[in-house]
Structures are given as C-alpha cells and as structure tokens.
CSV table of C-alpha atoms in Angstrom, one decimal:
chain,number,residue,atom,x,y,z
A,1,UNK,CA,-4.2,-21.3,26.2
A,2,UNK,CA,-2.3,-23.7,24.2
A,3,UNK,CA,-3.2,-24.7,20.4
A,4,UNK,CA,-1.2,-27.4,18.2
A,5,UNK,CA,-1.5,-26.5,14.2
A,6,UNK,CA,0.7,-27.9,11.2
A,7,UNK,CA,0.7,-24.1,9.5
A,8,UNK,CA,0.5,-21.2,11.4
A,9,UNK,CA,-0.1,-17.9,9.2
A,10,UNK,CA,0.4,-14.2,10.3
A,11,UNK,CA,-1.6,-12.0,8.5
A,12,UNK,CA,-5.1,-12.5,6.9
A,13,UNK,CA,-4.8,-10.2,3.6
A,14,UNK,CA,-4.8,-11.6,0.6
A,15,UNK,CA,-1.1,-13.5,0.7
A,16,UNK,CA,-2.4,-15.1,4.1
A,17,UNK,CA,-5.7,-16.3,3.7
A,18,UNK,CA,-4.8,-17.6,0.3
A,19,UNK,CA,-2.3,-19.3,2.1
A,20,UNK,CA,-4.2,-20.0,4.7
A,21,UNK,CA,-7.0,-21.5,1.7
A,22,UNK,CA,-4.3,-23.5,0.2
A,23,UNK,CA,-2.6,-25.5,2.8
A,24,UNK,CA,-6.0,-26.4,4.5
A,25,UNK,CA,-7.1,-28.1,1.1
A,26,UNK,CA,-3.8,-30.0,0.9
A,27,UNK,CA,-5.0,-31.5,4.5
A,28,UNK,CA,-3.1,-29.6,6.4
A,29,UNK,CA,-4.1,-28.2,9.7
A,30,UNK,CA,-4.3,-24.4,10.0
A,31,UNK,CA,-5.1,-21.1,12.1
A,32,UNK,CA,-4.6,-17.3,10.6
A,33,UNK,CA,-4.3,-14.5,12.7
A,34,UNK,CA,-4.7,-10.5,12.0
A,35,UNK,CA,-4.6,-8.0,14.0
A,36,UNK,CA,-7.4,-6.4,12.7
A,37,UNK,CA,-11.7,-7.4,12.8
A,38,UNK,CA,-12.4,-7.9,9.4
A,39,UNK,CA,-14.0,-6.4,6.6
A,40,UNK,CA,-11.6,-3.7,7.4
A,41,UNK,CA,-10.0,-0.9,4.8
A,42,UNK,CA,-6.5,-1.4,3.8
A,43,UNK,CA,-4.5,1.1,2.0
A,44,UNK,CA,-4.1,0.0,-1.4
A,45,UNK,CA,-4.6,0.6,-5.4
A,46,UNK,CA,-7.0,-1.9,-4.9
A,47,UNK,CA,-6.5,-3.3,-8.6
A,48,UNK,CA,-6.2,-6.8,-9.8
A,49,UNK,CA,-4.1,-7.5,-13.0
A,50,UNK,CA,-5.4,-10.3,-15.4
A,51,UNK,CA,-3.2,-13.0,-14.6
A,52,UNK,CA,-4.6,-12.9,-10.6
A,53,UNK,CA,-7.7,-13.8,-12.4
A,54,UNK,CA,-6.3,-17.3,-12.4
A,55,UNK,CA,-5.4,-17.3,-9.0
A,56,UNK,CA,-8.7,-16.0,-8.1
A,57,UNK,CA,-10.3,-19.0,-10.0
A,58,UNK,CA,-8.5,-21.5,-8.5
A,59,UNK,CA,-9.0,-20.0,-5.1
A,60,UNK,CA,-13.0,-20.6,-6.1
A,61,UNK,CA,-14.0,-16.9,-5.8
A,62,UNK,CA,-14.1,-15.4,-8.5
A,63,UNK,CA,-17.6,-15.6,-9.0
A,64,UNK,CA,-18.2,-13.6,-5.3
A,65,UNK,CA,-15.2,-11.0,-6.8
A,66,UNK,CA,-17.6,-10.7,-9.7
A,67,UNK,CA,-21.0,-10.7,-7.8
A,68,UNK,CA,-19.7,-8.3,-5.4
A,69,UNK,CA,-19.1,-5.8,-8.3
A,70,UNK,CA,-15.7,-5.8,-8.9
A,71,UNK,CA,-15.3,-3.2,-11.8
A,72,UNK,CA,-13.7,-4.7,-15.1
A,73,UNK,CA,-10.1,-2.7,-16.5
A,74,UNK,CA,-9.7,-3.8,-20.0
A,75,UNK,CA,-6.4,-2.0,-19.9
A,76,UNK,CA,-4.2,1.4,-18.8
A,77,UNK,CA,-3.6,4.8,-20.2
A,78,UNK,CA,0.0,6.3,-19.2
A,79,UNK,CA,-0.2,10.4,-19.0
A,80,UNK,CA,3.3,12.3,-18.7
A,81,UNK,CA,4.0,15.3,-17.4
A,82,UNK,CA,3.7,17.1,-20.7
A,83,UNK,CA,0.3,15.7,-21.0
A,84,UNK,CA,1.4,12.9,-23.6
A,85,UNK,CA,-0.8,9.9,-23.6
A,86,UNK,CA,-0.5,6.1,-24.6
A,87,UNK,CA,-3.2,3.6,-23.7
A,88,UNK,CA,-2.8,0.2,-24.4
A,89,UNK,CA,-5.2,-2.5,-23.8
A,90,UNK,CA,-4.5,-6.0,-22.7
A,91,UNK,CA,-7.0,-8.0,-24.9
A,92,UNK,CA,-4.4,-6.3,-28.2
A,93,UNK,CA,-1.7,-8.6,-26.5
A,94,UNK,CA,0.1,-11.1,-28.6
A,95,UNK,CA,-0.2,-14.0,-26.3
A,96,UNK,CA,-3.7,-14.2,-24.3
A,97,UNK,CA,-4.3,-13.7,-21.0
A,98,UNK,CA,-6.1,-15.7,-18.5
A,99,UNK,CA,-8.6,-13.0,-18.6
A,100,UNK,CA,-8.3,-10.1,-21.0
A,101,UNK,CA,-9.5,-7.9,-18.2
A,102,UNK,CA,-8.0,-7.1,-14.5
A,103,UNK,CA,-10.6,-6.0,-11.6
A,104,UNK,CA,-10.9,-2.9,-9.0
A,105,UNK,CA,-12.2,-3.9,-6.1
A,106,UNK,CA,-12.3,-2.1,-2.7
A,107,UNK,CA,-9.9,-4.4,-0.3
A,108,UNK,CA,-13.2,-4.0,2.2
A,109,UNK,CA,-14.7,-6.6,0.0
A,110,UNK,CA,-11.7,-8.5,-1.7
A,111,UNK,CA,-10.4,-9.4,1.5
A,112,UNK,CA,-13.6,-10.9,3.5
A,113,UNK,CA,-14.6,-12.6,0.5
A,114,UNK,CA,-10.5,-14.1,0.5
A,115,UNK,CA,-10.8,-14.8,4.5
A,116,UNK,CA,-14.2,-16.7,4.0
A,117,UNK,CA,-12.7,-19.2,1.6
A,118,UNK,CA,-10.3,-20.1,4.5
A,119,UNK,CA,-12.8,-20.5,6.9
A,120,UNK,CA,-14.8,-22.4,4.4
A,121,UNK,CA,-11.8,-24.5,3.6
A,122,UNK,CA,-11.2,-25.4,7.3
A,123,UNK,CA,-8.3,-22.8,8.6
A,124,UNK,CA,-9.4,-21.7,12.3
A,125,UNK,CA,-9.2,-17.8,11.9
A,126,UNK,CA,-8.5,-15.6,14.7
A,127,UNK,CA,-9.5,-11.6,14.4
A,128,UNK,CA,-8.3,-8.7,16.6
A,129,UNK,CA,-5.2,-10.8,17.3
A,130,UNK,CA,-1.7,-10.1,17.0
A,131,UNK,CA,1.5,-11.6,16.9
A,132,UNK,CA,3.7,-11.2,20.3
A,133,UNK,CA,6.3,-13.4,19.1
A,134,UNK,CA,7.7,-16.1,17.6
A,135,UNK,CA,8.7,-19.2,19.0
A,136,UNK,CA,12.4,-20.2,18.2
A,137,UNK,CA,14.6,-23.1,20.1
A,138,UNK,CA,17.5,-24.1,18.7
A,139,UNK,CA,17.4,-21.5,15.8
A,140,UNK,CA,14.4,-23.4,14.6
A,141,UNK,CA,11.1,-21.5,14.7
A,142,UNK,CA,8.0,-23.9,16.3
A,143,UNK,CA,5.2,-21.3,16.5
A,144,UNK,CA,4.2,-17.9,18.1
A,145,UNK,CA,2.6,-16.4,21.1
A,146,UNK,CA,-0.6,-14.5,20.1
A,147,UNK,CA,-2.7,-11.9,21.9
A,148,UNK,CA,-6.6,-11.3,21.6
A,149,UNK,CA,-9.7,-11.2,22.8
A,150,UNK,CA,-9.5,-14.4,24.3
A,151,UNK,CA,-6.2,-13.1,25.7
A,152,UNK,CA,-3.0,-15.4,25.7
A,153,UNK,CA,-2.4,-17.7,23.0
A,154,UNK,CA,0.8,-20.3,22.6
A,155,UNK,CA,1.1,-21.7,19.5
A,156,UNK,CA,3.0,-24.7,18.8
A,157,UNK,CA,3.1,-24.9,14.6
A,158,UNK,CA,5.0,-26.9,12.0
A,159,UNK,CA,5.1,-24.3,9.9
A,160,UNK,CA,4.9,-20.1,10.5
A,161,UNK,CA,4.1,-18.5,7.5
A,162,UNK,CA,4.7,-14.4,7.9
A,163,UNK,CA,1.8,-13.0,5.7
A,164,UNK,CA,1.8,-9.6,7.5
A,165,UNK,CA,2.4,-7.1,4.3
A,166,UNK,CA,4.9,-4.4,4.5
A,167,UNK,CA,6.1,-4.3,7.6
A,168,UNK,CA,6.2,-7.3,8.4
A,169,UNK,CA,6.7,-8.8,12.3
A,170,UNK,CA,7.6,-12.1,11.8
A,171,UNK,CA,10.6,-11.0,9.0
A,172,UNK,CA,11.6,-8.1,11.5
A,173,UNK,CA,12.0,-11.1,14.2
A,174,UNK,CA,13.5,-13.5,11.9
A,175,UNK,CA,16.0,-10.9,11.3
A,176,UNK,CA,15.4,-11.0,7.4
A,177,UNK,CA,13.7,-7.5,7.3
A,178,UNK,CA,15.3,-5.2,4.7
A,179,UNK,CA,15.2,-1.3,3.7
A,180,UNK,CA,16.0,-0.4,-0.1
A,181,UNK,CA,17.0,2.4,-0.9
A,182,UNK,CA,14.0,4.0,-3.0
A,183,UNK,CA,12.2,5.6,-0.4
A,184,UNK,CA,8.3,6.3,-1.0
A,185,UNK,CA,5.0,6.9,0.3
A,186,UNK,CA,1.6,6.1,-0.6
A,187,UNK,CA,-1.1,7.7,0.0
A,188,UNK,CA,-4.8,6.2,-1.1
A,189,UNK,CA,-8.7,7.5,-0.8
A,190,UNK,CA,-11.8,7.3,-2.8
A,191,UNK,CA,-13.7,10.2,-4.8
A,192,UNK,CA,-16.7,10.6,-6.3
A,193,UNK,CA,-17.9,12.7,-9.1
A,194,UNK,CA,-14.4,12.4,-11.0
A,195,UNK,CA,-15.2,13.1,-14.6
A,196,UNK,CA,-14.0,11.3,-17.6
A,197,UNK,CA,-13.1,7.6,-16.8
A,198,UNK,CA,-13.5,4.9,-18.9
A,199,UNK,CA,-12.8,1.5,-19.3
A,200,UNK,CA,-9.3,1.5,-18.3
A,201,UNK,CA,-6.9,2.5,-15.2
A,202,UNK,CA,-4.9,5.4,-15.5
A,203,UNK,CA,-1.6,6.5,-14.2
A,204,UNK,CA,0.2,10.4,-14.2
A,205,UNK,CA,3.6,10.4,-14.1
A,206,UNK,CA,5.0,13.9,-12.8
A,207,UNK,CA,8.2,15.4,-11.4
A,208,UNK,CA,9.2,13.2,-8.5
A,209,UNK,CA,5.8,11.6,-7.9
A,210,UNK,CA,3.1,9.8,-9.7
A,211,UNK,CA,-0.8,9.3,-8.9
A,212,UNK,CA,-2.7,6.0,-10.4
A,213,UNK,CA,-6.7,6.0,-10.9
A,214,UNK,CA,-8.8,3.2,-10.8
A,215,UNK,CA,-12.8,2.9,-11.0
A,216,UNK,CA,-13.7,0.4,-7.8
A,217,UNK,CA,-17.5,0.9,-7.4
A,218,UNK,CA,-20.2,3.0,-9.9
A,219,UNK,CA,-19.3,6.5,-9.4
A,220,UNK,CA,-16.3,5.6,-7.4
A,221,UNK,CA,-12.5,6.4,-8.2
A,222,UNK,CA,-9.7,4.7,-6.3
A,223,UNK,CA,-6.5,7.8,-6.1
A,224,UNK,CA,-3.3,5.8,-5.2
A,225,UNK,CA,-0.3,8.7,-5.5
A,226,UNK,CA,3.6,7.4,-4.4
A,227,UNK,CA,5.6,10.6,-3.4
A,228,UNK,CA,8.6,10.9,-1.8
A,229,UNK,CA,9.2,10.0,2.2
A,230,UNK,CA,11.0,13.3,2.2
A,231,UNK,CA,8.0,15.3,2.3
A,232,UNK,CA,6.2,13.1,5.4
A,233,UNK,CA,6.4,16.1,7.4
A,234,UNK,CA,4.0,18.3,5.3
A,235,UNK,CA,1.7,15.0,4.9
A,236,UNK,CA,1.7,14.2,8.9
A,237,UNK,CA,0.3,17.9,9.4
A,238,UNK,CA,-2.5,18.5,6.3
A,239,UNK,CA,-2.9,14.9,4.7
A,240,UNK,CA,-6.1,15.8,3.1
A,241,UNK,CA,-4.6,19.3,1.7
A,242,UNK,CA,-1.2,18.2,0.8
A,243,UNK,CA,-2.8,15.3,-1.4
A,244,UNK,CA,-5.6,17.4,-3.0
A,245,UNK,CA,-3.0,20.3,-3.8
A,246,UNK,CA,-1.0,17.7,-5.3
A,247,UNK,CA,-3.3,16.6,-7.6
A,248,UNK,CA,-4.3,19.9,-8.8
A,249,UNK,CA,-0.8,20.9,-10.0
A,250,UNK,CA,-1.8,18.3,-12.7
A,251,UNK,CA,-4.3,20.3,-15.4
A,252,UNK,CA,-5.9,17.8,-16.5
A,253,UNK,CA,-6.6,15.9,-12.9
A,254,UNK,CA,-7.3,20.0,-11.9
A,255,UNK,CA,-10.3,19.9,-14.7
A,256,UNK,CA,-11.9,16.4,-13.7
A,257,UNK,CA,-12.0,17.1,-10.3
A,258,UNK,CA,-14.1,19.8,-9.9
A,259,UNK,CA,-17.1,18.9,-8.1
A,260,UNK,CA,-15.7,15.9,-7.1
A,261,UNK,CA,-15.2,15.0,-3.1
A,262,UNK,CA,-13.0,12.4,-1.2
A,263,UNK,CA,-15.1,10.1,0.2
A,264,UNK,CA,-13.3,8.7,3.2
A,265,UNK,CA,-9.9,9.5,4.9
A,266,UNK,CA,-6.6,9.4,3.1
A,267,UNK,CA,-4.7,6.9,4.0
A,268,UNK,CA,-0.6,6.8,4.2
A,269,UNK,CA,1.4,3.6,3.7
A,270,UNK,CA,5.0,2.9,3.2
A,271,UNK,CA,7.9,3.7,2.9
A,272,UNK,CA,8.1,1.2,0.2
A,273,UNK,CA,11.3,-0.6,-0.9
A,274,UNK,CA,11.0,-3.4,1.2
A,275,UNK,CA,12.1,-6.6,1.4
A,276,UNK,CA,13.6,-9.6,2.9
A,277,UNK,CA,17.4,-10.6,2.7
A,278,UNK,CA,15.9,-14.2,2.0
A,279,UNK,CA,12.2,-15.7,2.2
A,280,UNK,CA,12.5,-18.4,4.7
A,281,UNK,CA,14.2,-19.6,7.2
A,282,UNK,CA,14.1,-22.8,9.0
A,283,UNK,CA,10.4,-23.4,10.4
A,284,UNK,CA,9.3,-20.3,8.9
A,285,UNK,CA,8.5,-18.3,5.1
A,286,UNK,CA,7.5,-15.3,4.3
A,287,UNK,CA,4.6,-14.8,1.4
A,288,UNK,CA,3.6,-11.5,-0.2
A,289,UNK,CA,4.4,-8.5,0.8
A,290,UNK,CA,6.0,-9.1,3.3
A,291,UNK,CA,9.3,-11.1,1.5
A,292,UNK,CA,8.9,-8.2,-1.3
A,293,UNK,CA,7.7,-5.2,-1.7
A,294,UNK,CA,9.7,-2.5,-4.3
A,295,UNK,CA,7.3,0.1,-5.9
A,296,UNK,CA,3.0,-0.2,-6.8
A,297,UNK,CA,3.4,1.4,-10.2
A,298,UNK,CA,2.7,-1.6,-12.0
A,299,UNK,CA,-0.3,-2.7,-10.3
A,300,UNK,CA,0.7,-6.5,-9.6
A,301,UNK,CA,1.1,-6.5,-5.3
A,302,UNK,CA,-1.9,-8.6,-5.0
A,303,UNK,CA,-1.4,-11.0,-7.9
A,304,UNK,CA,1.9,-11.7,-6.1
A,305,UNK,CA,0.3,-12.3,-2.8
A,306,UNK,CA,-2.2,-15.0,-4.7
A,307,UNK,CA,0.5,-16.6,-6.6
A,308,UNK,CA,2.9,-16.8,-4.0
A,309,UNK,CA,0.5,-18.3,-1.4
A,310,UNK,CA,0.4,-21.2,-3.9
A,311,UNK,CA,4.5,-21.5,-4.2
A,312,UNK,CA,4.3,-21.3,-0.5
A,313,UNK,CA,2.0,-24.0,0.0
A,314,UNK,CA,3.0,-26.3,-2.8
A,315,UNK,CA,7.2,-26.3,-0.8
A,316,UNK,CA,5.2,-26.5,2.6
A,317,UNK,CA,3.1,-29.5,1.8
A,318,UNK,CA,6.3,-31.7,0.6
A,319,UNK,CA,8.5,-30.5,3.4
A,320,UNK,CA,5.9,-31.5,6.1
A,321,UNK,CA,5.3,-34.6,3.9
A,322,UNK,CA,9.4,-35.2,4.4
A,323,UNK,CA,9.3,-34.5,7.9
A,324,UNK,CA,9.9,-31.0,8.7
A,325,UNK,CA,10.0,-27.3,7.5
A,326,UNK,CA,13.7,-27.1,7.3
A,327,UNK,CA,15.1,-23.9,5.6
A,328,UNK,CA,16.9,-26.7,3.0
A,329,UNK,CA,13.3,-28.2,2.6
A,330,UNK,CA,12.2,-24.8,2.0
A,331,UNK,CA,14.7,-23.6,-0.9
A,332,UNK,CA,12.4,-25.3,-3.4
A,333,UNK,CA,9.8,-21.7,-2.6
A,334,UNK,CA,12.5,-19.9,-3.0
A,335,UNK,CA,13.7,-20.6,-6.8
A,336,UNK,CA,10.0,-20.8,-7.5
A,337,UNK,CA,9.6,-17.4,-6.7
A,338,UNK,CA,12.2,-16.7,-8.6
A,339,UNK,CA,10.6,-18.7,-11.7
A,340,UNK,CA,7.5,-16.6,-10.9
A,341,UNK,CA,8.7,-13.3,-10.4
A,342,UNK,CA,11.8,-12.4,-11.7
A,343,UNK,CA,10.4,-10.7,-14.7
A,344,UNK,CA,8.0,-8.8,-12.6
A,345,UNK,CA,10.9,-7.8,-10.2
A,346,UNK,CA,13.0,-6.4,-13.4
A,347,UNK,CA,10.2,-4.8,-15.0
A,348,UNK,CA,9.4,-2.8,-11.1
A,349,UNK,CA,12.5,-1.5,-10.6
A,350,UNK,CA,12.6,-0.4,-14.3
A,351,UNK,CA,9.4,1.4,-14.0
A,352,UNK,CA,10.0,2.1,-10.6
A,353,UNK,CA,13.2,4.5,-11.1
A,354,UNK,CA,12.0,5.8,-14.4
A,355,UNK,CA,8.0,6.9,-13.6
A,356,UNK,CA,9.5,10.1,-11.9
A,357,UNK,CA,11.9,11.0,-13.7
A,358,UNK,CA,9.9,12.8,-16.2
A,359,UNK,CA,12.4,13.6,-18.7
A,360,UNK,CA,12.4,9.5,-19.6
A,361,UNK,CA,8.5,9.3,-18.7
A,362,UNK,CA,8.2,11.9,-21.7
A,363,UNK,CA,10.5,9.4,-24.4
A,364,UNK,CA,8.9,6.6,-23.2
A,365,UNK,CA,5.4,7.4,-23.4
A,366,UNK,CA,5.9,9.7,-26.7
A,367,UNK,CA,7.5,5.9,-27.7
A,368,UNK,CA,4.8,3.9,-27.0
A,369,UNK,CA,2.2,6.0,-28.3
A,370,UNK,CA,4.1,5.4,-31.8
A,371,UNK,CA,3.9,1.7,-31.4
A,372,UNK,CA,0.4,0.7,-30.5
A,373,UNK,CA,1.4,-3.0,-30.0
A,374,UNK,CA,4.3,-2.1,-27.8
A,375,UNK,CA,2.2,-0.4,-25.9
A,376,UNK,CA,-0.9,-3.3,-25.0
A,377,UNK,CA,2.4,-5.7,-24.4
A,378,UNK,CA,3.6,-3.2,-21.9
C-alpha cells in the first residue's frame, strides 16, 4: 500500500498528536502513527505544569482535561533527606501564570483526549503500527515504511516529524540519537489509600534517588521515583519489592503508606539523559522527547512536548510554504527551541545533578524555606 502526506508524524503521545493537531489546522495534510492501540498507559509523572495550560487551550481541550477530572496542583512541597520541608505555591509568583494551577492526569486519558483533537482536526491516524524505516535518497528523508494491521505501508511525506519519546526510532536512524552521561531510571505506579496529600505535588529527595507524588484521580496517587541505572539488576528481578522497600527507607513515606496498595504494575522507563546531537535534519525534525530528554524532576516533559509541537509546526508550515523541508529551512525550530527552552534546560541540569546529592538538597531546601517568595518562584 502506498499513501502521499505533506507531514508524516512518528509517535502519537502528546508531542505527536499536538503536532499532528497543529499542522492539520495550518492545511496541511497529515497521518500519525504509534505503535501502540490507544488509550494505552504510558510511564510517566503524569503532571502538567501551568504554563501547558496554555498549550492545552490553544490545542482546544482543556475543557475535556478538566471534564475528564484532571486533579488541580496549586503548587509543590520539596522534602530532604533530613525531613526539611519548603512548599511554595505558584499563584505567590511575582509574574502570573497562564493558570495559577498545573494538572495530574493519568496519560490513559490525557493522551486519547490529545489523539482525538488530531483526528478531529483531520490527521489520518494509524494505531498498532510502527515505524520500519525511514525513507532517505540522496541524504534527504521522503517518508517511511510502516507496519500494521493492514500490513505494509509506504509512505511518501514532505515532512517526517520523529515524535516517538525517549528512545526514539526515527533519531536513532537519522543518526542524531545521543547518551548523556547521567544515567537514570524511572520507575512509576499508582496507590491508593496514601495518607496526607493535599493541594500540592510533592517531591523526596534522598541519597542517590528521589521519588515525586502526585494526586491523578480521587483517592489516587501517582509515585514517579528516578534511581540509578546501576541498580537495574535488582529492579529486573523484584520490581514491585525493590520500589516498595525503597520507599519505606523514607519515614515519613513509611507512615503514609500503611494501608495503602499499588494499584497496577510498576512500570520502568529510561535510562534518561537523552537527546539529539541536533533536532532536524533535512526532510525530517524531531519534537518532544525525543530531541530532549535530561531528568523529570522538574515536572515540565509534557509542557515541552505541547510547546514544541507548536515550534515544530510553525518552521514546517513556512518551509513547505517555500518549497521544501530542507535542514536550512528547518534551523528557524531549532533557535526557537532554544528561545523556548533554554531556561528550562539550565534549570534541569541544575536540579538534575543536585536533587541526589543530599548534602546540597539539605542547603537548598533549609534556603528556601527561609525565603518564602524564593521558594513559589522556584
């Protein structure tokens, strides 16, 4: 079977079909592919910060987001490993955000209700289909072959945008695929009956690993912990164990979780530290996840995937309007990703080196807690 689109995307999470949402309302013609049948469980802190709010607006979902029961964080609280506290809360800000909330959401929901704006927006989606491989003459990529239930699929595209998270395919096949050096796993579930949450995320910082909490559904806590890839081998053999155990050597988590239960499997991701050498290349871009990836302690993978769906489209729709998806017609995505995101990208690898090291996570949180407004900016 043979298919002619101007914007083929790879990857239906949230940086693909907001891509996929994007490019169809600019008039351009579309298909998105994932390997997987959707609604389908993703390992993830599941948690929206404020500014994706916006994103989610202009998307024209966030009503769903909201009817579906999103749960509302009007801020975080930051626990070291001395048991030091700081919570600050976003609305204290100085400067007002779009929202002065950020939403927990299971990605079960989030990403159906993200996949049904691309439908509804006119992208041809294709589920339980996977990349086989790109299409490249001349250095230039001009589609992908895709495999599914319909079996065989050539397609010829303007534009392949690589929206396939972490480990990306189409940035391994471009060759742009990258390893840092801060090497981490995550590993994610839901419990029930966890005592003592509020209105605000949490996060425990401890030696060499750190644990985030956030409220999804009524009654329902998400537990995203990053710990080092060094201990995979323990994880492979007693997932459930290993992360319970963990969790326990924390006295406060080891009081609030008594009587609580994990309600579906634990899940393992990573390692993290990804990224690409560059984000496009000529015929091709990559969006989200998969063109960076460092550390989740800040909470802001799916704001990025939103926001940079929009960069993506905005450099895609002039270079198709020019002619072609050049990588020289691309670099226009690539310094607005910059313009986006360097802050973010400072702030991550700050965090991301210091959150377990818990000397510094003992100073820093003993520091905010002293400075209140510090602390909500933060």
């Amino acid at each position: 079977m043979h298919r002619n689109c101007d914007v083929l995307v790879i990857g239906a999470g949230p940086a693909g079909s907001a891509t996929a949402t994007y490019a169809a309302r600019a008039g351009l013609s579309v298909i998105v592919a994932d390997r997987a049948k959707f609604p389908r469980d993703k390992p993830c802190a599941e948690y929206l910060s404020p500014e994706a709010s916006r994103d989610l607006d202009e998307i024209g979902v966030i009503e769903k987001i909201e009817s579906a029961g999103a749960e509302r964080l009007h801020g975080f609280r930051l626990v070291s490993d001395d048991g030091a506290d700081v919570c600050g809360r976003y609305a204290n800000t100085p400067f007002t955000p779009y929202r002065p909330f950020g939403y927990a959401l299971p990605r079960l929901v989030l990403d159906a209700i993200l996949l049904d704006a691309a439908r509804a927006a006119g992208a041809a989606v294709h589920e339980s289909t996977m990349m086989d491989r790109l299409t490249v003459e001349d250095g230039h990529v001009r589609g992908a072959t895709l495999r599914g239930p319909q079996g065989t699929i050539d397609i010829r595209a303007r534009v392949v945008v690589g929206a396939d998270g972490l480990n990306s395919r189409v940035a391994r096949q471009l060759g742009l695929a990258r390893q840092g050096g801060l090497l981490r796993l995550g590993l994610v579930t839901h419990l029930d009956g966890v005592q003592g949450m509020t209105d605000v995320g949490e996060m425990f910082a401890s030696d060499g690993w750190y644990v985030g909490l956030a409220p999804v559904a009524p009654g329902v806590v998400n537990f995203a912990m990053v710990v080092p890839r060094s201990e995979s081998a323990v994880i492979g053999k007693e997932t459930e164990a290993y992360f319970l155990a963990k969790l326990r050597t924390v006295p406060e988590l080891a009081r609030r979780l008594q009587g609580a239960r994990i309600m579906r499997e634990v899940q393992v991701t990573g390692p993290f530290a990804r990224r690409a050498s560059r984000p496009i290349a000529d015929g091709a871009l990559l969006v989200g996840d998969a063109a960076d990836f460092y550390d989740p302690f800040t909470g802001e993978g799916i704001f990025a995937a939103l926001r940079g769906a929009r960069l993506a489209v905005d450099t895609m729709a002039q270079a198709l309007g020019g002619g072609a998806a050049t990588r020289r017609a691309l670099r226009p995505y690539v310094a607005a990703r910059r313009r986006a995101f360097f802050g973010k990208w400072v702030l991550e690898r700050v965090v991301g080196l210091g959150a377990t090291r818990p000397g510094l996570m003992r100073r820093f949180t003993r520091q905010l807690a002293r400075r209140s407004h510090i602390a909500d900016l933060w």
